Short mmCIF file of C-alpha atoms in Angstrom, two decimals:
data_model
loop_
_atom_site.label_atom_id
_atom_site.label_comp_id
_atom_site.label_asym_id
_atom_site.label_seq_id
_atom_site.Cartn_x
_atom_site.Cartn_y
_atom_site.Cartn_z
CA UNK A 1 10.10 -9.93 -6.16
CA UNK A 2 10.52 -5.70 -6.27
CA UNK A 3 13.83 -4.01 -7.66
CA UNK A 4 14.36 -0.93 -7.45
CA UNK A 5 17.31 0.70 -9.25
CA UNK A 6 18.24 4.48 -8.92
CA UNK A 7 15.11 5.43 -8.36
CA UNK A 8 13.87 9.12 -8.84
CA UNK A 9 10.90 11.24 -8.66
CA UNK A 10 10.79 14.63 -8.85
CA UNK A 11 7.41 16.61 -8.44
CA UNK A 12 7.28 20.03 -10.60
CA UNK A 13 5.10 22.90 -9.74
CA UNK A 14 5.28 26.14 -11.99
CA UNK A 15 7.87 27.72 -9.88
CA UNK A 16 9.75 25.14 -8.06
CA UNK A 17 10.95 21.29 -7.99
CA UNK A 18 10.67 18.70 -5.29
CA UNK A 19 12.84 15.65 -5.37
CA UNK A 20 10.44 13.00 -3.11
CA UNK A 21 13.31 10.34 -4.08
CA UNK A 22 17.08 10.59 -5.17
CA UNK A 23 18.62 7.45 -6.21
CA UNK A 24 16.60 4.72 -4.32
CA UNK A 25 18.12 1.25 -4.61
CA UNK A 26 15.89 -1.76 -2.81
CA UNK A 27 15.30 -4.90 -3.26
CA UNK A 28 12.36 -6.61 -1.68
CA UNK A 29 12.26 -10.75 -2.22
CA UNK A 30 9.03 -12.77 -2.68
CA UNK A 31 7.20 -12.99 0.86
CA UNK A 32 9.23 -10.25 2.50
CA UNK A 33 7.68 -7.81 5.28
CA UNK A 34 9.22 -4.61 5.01
CA UNK A 35 8.57 -1.24 6.99
CA UNK A 36 9.68 1.89 5.45
CA UNK A 37 10.37 4.38 7.90
CA UNK A 38 11.41 8.33 7.41
CA UNK A 39 10.31 11.87 7.98
CA UNK A 40 7.15 13.12 6.41
CA UNK A 41 8.21 14.16 2.84
CA UNK A 42 10.69 11.86 2.73
CA UNK A 43 9.48 9.81 -0.45
CA UNK A 44 7.68 6.73 1.77
CA UNK A 45 4.10 7.12 0.32
CA UNK A 46 5.77 8.09 -3.37
CA UNK A 47 7.71 4.83 -3.38
CA UNK A 48 4.44 2.64 -2.37
CA UNK A 49 2.28 4.77 -5.35
CA UNK A 50 5.34 3.76 -7.78
CA UNK A 51 5.31 -0.03 -6.50
CA UNK A 52 1.46 -0.09 -7.13
CA UNK A 53 1.32 1.71 -10.64
CA UNK A 54 -0.05 5.17 -9.48
CA UNK A 55 3.15 7.10 -10.28
CA UNK A 56 5.92 6.53 -12.56
CA UNK A 57 9.57 7.27 -11.69
CA UNK A 58 11.24 10.38 -13.02
CA UNK A 59 14.40 8.16 -13.50
CA UNK A 60 15.53 4.99 -12.61
CA UNK A 61 13.99 1.62 -13.18
CA UNK A 62 11.27 -0.24 -11.03
CA UNK A 63 10.57 -4.23 -11.93
CA UNK A 64 8.22 -6.55 -10.33
CA UNK A 65 8.88 -9.69 -11.14
CA UNK A 66 11.66 -8.93 -13.35
CA UNK A 67 9.50 -6.51 -15.57
CA UNK A 68 9.78 -2.92 -16.04
CA UNK A 69 6.37 -1.87 -14.86
CA UNK A 70 6.42 1.62 -16.54
CA UNK A 71 6.43 -0.28 -20.16
CA UNK A 72 3.27 -1.64 -19.30
CA UNK A 73 0.26 -0.49 -21.92
CA UNK A 74 -2.90 0.96 -20.00
CA UNK A 75 -4.56 -2.23 -20.12
CA UNK A 76 -1.78 -4.33 -18.94
CA UNK A 77 -1.09 -1.69 -15.76
CA UNK A 78 -4.84 -1.85 -14.90
CA UNK A 79 -4.02 -5.95 -14.89
CA UNK A 80 -1.17 -5.26 -12.65
CA UNK A 81 -2.91 -2.98 -10.27
CA UNK A 82 -6.10 -5.33 -10.01
CA UNK A 83 -4.62 -8.51 -9.83
CA UNK A 84 -0.68 -7.86 -8.21
CA UNK A 85 -1.33 -5.37 -5.42
CA UNK A 86 -3.48 -4.49 -2.82
CA UNK A 87 -3.34 -1.09 -0.97
CA UNK A 88 -4.65 -0.07 2.13
CA UNK A 89 -4.43 3.60 3.03
CA UNK A 90 -4.62 5.36 6.58
CA UNK A 91 -7.48 7.05 6.07
CA UNK A 92 -10.19 4.37 5.21
CA UNK A 93 -12.25 6.44 2.91
CA UNK A 94 -9.65 6.04 0.33
CA UNK A 95 -10.55 2.08 0.42
CA UNK A 96 -14.35 2.10 0.74
CA UNK A 97 -17.04 3.20 -0.84
CA UNK A 98 -19.35 5.31 1.34
CA UNK A 99 -22.76 4.32 -0.27
CA UNK A 100 -21.69 0.66 -0.32
CA UNK A 101 -22.45 -1.63 2.85
CA UNK A 102 -19.61 -4.04 4.60
CA UNK A 103 -20.86 -7.79 4.59
CA UNK A 104 -20.16 -8.05 8.09
CA UNK A 105 -22.26 -5.32 9.60
CA UNK A 106 -24.40 -5.77 6.56
CA UNK A 107 -26.79 -2.63 7.23
CA UNK A 108 -24.03 -0.54 8.31
CA UNK A 109 -22.55 1.83 5.88
CA UNK A 110 -18.34 2.71 6.15
CA UNK A 111 -19.35 6.15 8.09
CA UNK A 112 -21.21 3.98 10.41
CA UNK A 113 -18.23 1.97 11.47
CA UNK A 114 -15.50 2.55 14.12
CA UNK A 115 -12.29 3.57 12.62
CA UNK A 116 -11.11 -0.14 13.51
CA UNK A 117 -14.03 -1.77 12.10
CA UNK A 118 -13.22 0.37 9.05
CA UNK A 119 -9.46 -0.38 8.68
CA UNK A 120 -10.32 -4.04 9.00
CA UNK A 121 -12.88 -3.98 6.42
CA UNK A 122 -10.35 -2.16 4.25
CA UNK A 123 -7.59 -4.79 4.65
CA UNK A 124 -10.24 -7.24 3.61
CA UNK A 125 -10.84 -5.31 0.67
CA UNK A 126 -7.44 -5.14 -0.17
CA UNK A 127 -7.07 -8.62 0.00
CA UNK A 128 -10.07 -9.48 -1.94
CA UNK A 129 -8.43 -10.38 -5.38
CA UNK A 130 -5.62 -12.50 -3.75
CA UNK A 131 -2.75 -9.68 -4.44
CA UNK A 132 1.00 -11.11 -4.34
CA UNK A 133 2.11 -7.30 -2.62
CA UNK A 134 0.04 -5.66 -0.05
CA UNK A 135 0.98 -2.11 0.18
CA UNK A 136 -0.13 -0.48 3.49
CA UNK A 137 0.37 3.40 3.88
CA UNK A 138 0.17 4.21 7.59
CA UNK A 139 -2.33 1.70 8.45
CA UNK A 140 -2.63 2.00 12.22
CA UNK A 141 -2.36 5.88 12.16
CA UNK A 142 -5.93 6.39 12.73
CA UNK A 143 -6.73 3.47 15.23
CA UNK A 144 -6.08 3.19 18.81
CA UNK A 145 -3.50 1.23 20.29
CA UNK A 146 -5.46 -2.28 20.77
CA UNK A 147 -6.84 -1.89 17.15
CA UNK A 148 -3.14 -1.24 15.91
CA UNK A 149 -2.35 -4.48 17.77
CA UNK A 150 -4.74 -6.38 16.01
CA UNK A 151 -3.58 -5.08 12.50
CA UNK A 152 -0.03 -5.27 13.09
CA UNK A 153 -1.06 -9.51 14.08
CA UNK A 154 -3.26 -9.70 11.13
CA UNK A 155 -0.09 -8.39 8.69
CA UNK A 156 2.16 -11.08 10.37
CA UNK A 157 -0.69 -13.62 9.74
CA UNK A 158 -1.34 -12.80 6.09
CA UNK A 159 2.80 -12.58 5.59
CA UNK A 160 3.21 -15.81 7.61
CA UNK A 161 0.41 -17.88 6.39
CA UNK A 162 -0.07 -16.65 2.55
CA UNK A 163 3.20 -15.48 1.83
CA UNK A 164 2.14 -12.49 0.62
CA UNK A 165 4.98 -9.53 0.29
CA UNK A 166 3.82 -6.86 2.53
CA UNK A 167 5.36 -3.26 2.47
CA UNK A 168 4.38 -1.22 5.23
CA UNK A 169 4.78 2.51 5.44
CA UNK A 170 4.84 3.88 9.00
CA UNK A 171 5.97 6.42 11.57
CA UNK A 172 5.26 3.70 14.12
CA UNK A 173 8.25 2.36 15.73
CA UNK A 174 6.29 -0.81 17.22
CA UNK A 175 4.66 -1.73 13.58
CA UNK A 176 8.61 -1.19 12.12
CA UNK A 177 9.80 -3.61 14.61
#
């Protein structure tokens, strides 16, 4: 489903270049669940952003279902992000609109929910369009151990029952296991 061939990402500022990814080769099969671990600054989130169509590679080829997504038109990329990929970020503010209430706690705004409730709501939002790929960037980083365990179990269940391809960036070795 996902194939990275010699993927490179370089960020440039006025006075320096930072290599976030250097020649990454990776294949992820349909329905696979994969944890990406590494030090801060090693390119984990950059990889998710490229798979999600939020960033483009500096070099190399990224294909999803055999299609090089860097060749997509703007309309094709919008459809890809909307229909094919769901995102779950560590900070639920990136997932939720602060001015909209959630269904189950209909009178509460995201800021009125616990961290765990926010993250579970964010996962529901990421799944709303029934994506084929779920990308999760440190999904348990801002929750307690009990909630983290519930999130682990939810990801396993989604992968098992729905066959969603899940890529999780984490520092949490329990989640990686």
